[in-house]
Amino acid sequence: MAARGVGLLTRLPLHSQRRSRVQRSIPRHFSCPGTVAANFGSEEQPLDGSEDKIPKKRFSEVQKERREQAQRTVLIHCPNNINEKKFLKYLSQHGPINKHFFYESFGFYAVVEFCQKDSVNSLQSEAHTPNMSTESAIPFKSRFLNLKLKNLSNKIPEQLCAQTSNQSPPSSKKLFELLNYAESIDDQLHTLLKTFQLTEENVRLRHLTCSLIEDIAAAYFPGCVIRPFGSSVNTFGKLGCDLDMFLDLDEIRKPNVHKNAGNFLMEFQVKNVPSERIATQKILSVIGECLDNFGPGCVGVQKILNARCPLVRFSHQASGFQCDLTTNNSIALKSSELLYIYGSLDSRVRALVFSVRCWARAHSLTSSIPGAWITNFSLTVMVIFFLQRRSPPILPTLDSLKSLAELLLKEFFEYFGNFAFNKNSINIRQGREQNKPDSSPLHIQNPFETSLNISKNVSQSQLQKFVDLARDSAWILEQEDKGQPSPSSKQPWGLAALLLPPGTAYPSLSKKKKKLMSEKVKGLLASIKSSSTDISKGTHGKRAISTQA
Ligand code: CTP
Ligand code: MG
């Protein structure tokens, strides 16, 4: 494995090819000078680690920029054989365009970011509410629009249709191909990261979706903010992950110190309810109704108000995102920032987390349905804890850097395959184990609300499954260490072998199983001999096995 460690520094050519195809170059006269779009198609500095680069900006700065960018953006449902050039020319009547891309999800969509917010208002003033012949439309002016072709000359032949940006992860077949052709396990870890991490376009679409929901919520609560949190912003999101967002009313609540100088204090007249929880339930209930009745593209709205953390769950059909909307969730935003910081400390953190998340998904340790399973968030905290506890700590010498990335995965499995879950709790605040305060099978302390266990839902059997799989996986990686992988081999190896769904035979594992089986057969033969010759059991067993061996 001469190339081990090299993957840390290289970029996947396939990935960069895909990206450069997707990013559409804007004719100069449509773009605004001095903005990112002026260099569109060239290397763009990602703002939030959505690329395999270590993010350099502060979390709050990134969120602010993304929010502002989303406010200048519109989502347009278009015919898929639209003439891209004419489309851009038509839109640029409202002002210069900074960036655009197309994608498919229950239809063909364009995301168009103008340079100025005014252009959005101008475009909206031109749009009208459709006249339905059989149904009745509820008028709602949003930034989610429909484009109709009046003139067939705006159509182009199918083969010249605009390129679309891919919003979903690759098929398992494609993934296994990519992994098998990697040069080392380290290379596989980074391939997995590059293949699954959120793309620039996907990140934009997530912020745009929050911004569109904010417009709807603002109808009730002017001045509110919808903030994304969780894996959409913490740099650990996999393509296809849900979109967690919360309604932030702090801007409305905040006392305006400057304007309240003097002898008088002016307050808003408000309604009072007995508790904060009831207030949350009432607010989410009304927003849920609003999304259900008037929210363009919002379907399957469920109000889950009796949960510990009340939420509204819905699908945003146009973006394809499964959304969870909560309120008053600034602690979760802090956790997202903490993970963002950890992800930016060392590029191996994200590579390791992605591999562990994919491994857990392949073995059904995690699920998109709520239940007694380990969540991706818990897994990420476990990886961080492991990196805090391992010796030497995460920043190694240059010499050890070479083989460290692939070693980490094996060590992670060994570490948690042997962790004393029965008595210890995981505490990343202090970076050490602690006695468990209760009898939950898995106890991971919430770093910001220390009395809470983030994995309270996990059952004993799910934890046991995790431990067993971790031990098996450590064993598989141990075998890889002993042999050279053959990149052209059709046989899944390294990470690919770990990601095989349950029940799929892995050559080394079946060897192990075969070995165990032959031990059992030997034992059985020994006991048969023992009963036929009537020799004392222990002594005979040993002799019988030694003669067989
Ligand atoms: N969270 C928390 N405590 C929990 C569960 C979740 O604080 N017990 C917060 C974390 O900040 C987490 C966010 O809520 O990142 C969203 O939760 P979830 O969607 O379950 O996890 P993600 O990190 O978003 O991962 P995934 O990609 O699976 O959605
Ligand atoms: Mg999530």
mmCIF file of N, CA, C and O and ligand atoms in Angstrom, residues 229-232 241-244, ligand 2:
data_model
loop_
_atom_site.group_PDB
_atom_site.id
_atom_site.type_symbol
_atom_site.label_atom_id
_atom_site.label_comp_id
_atom_site.label_asym_id
_atom_site.label_seq_id
_atom_site.Cartn_x
_atom_site.Cartn_y
_atom_site.Cartn_z
ATOM 1 N N PHE A 229 -30.115 24.384 10.856
ATOM 2 C CA PHE A 229 -29.114 23.861 11.789
ATOM 3 C C PHE A 229 -28.904 22.383 11.481
ATOM 4 O O PHE A 229 -29.433 21.870 10.500
ATOM 5 N N GLY A 230 -28.133 21.688 12.324
ATOM 6 C CA GLY A 230 -27.886 20.260 12.090
ATOM 7 C C GLY A 230 -26.979 20.042 10.895
ATOM 8 O O GLY A 230 -26.183 20.917 10.517
ATOM 9 N N SER A 231 -27.120 18.875 10.260
ATOM 10 C CA SER A 231 -26.129 18.480 9.258
ATOM 11 C C SER A 231 -26.165 19.327 7.985
ATOM 12 O O SER A 231 -25.246 19.255 7.180
ATOM 13 N N SER A 232 -27.212 20.143 7.789
ATOM 14 C CA SER A 232 -27.219 21.023 6.610
ATOM 15 C C SER A 232 -26.142 22.092 6.725
ATOM 16 O O SER A 232 -25.694 22.637 5.721
ATOM 17 N N CYS A 241 -29.680 14.256 3.178
ATOM 18 C CA CYS A 241 -30.038 14.363 4.607
ATOM 19 C C CYS A 241 -31.192 15.351 4.783
ATOM 20 O O CYS A 241 -31.470 16.155 3.899
ATOM 21 N N ASP A 242 -31.852 15.259 5.942
ATOM 22 C CA ASP A 242 -33.025 16.119 6.155
ATOM 23 C C ASP A 242 -32.581 17.576 6.354
ATOM 24 O O ASP A 242 -31.386 17.861 6.477
ATOM 25 N N LEU A 243 -33.558 18.469 6.322
ATOM 26 C CA LEU A 243 -33.258 19.890 6.516
ATOM 27 C C LEU A 243 -33.889 20.308 7.847
ATOM 28 O O LEU A 243 -35.111 20.382 7.966
ATOM 29 N N ASP A 244 -33.017 20.512 8.858
ATOM 30 C CA ASP A 244 -33.500 20.945 10.169
ATOM 31 C C ASP A 244 -33.477 22.463 10.194
ATOM 32 O O ASP A 244 -32.477 23.072 9.805
HETATM 33 MG MG MG B 2 -30.756 16.484 10.373
#
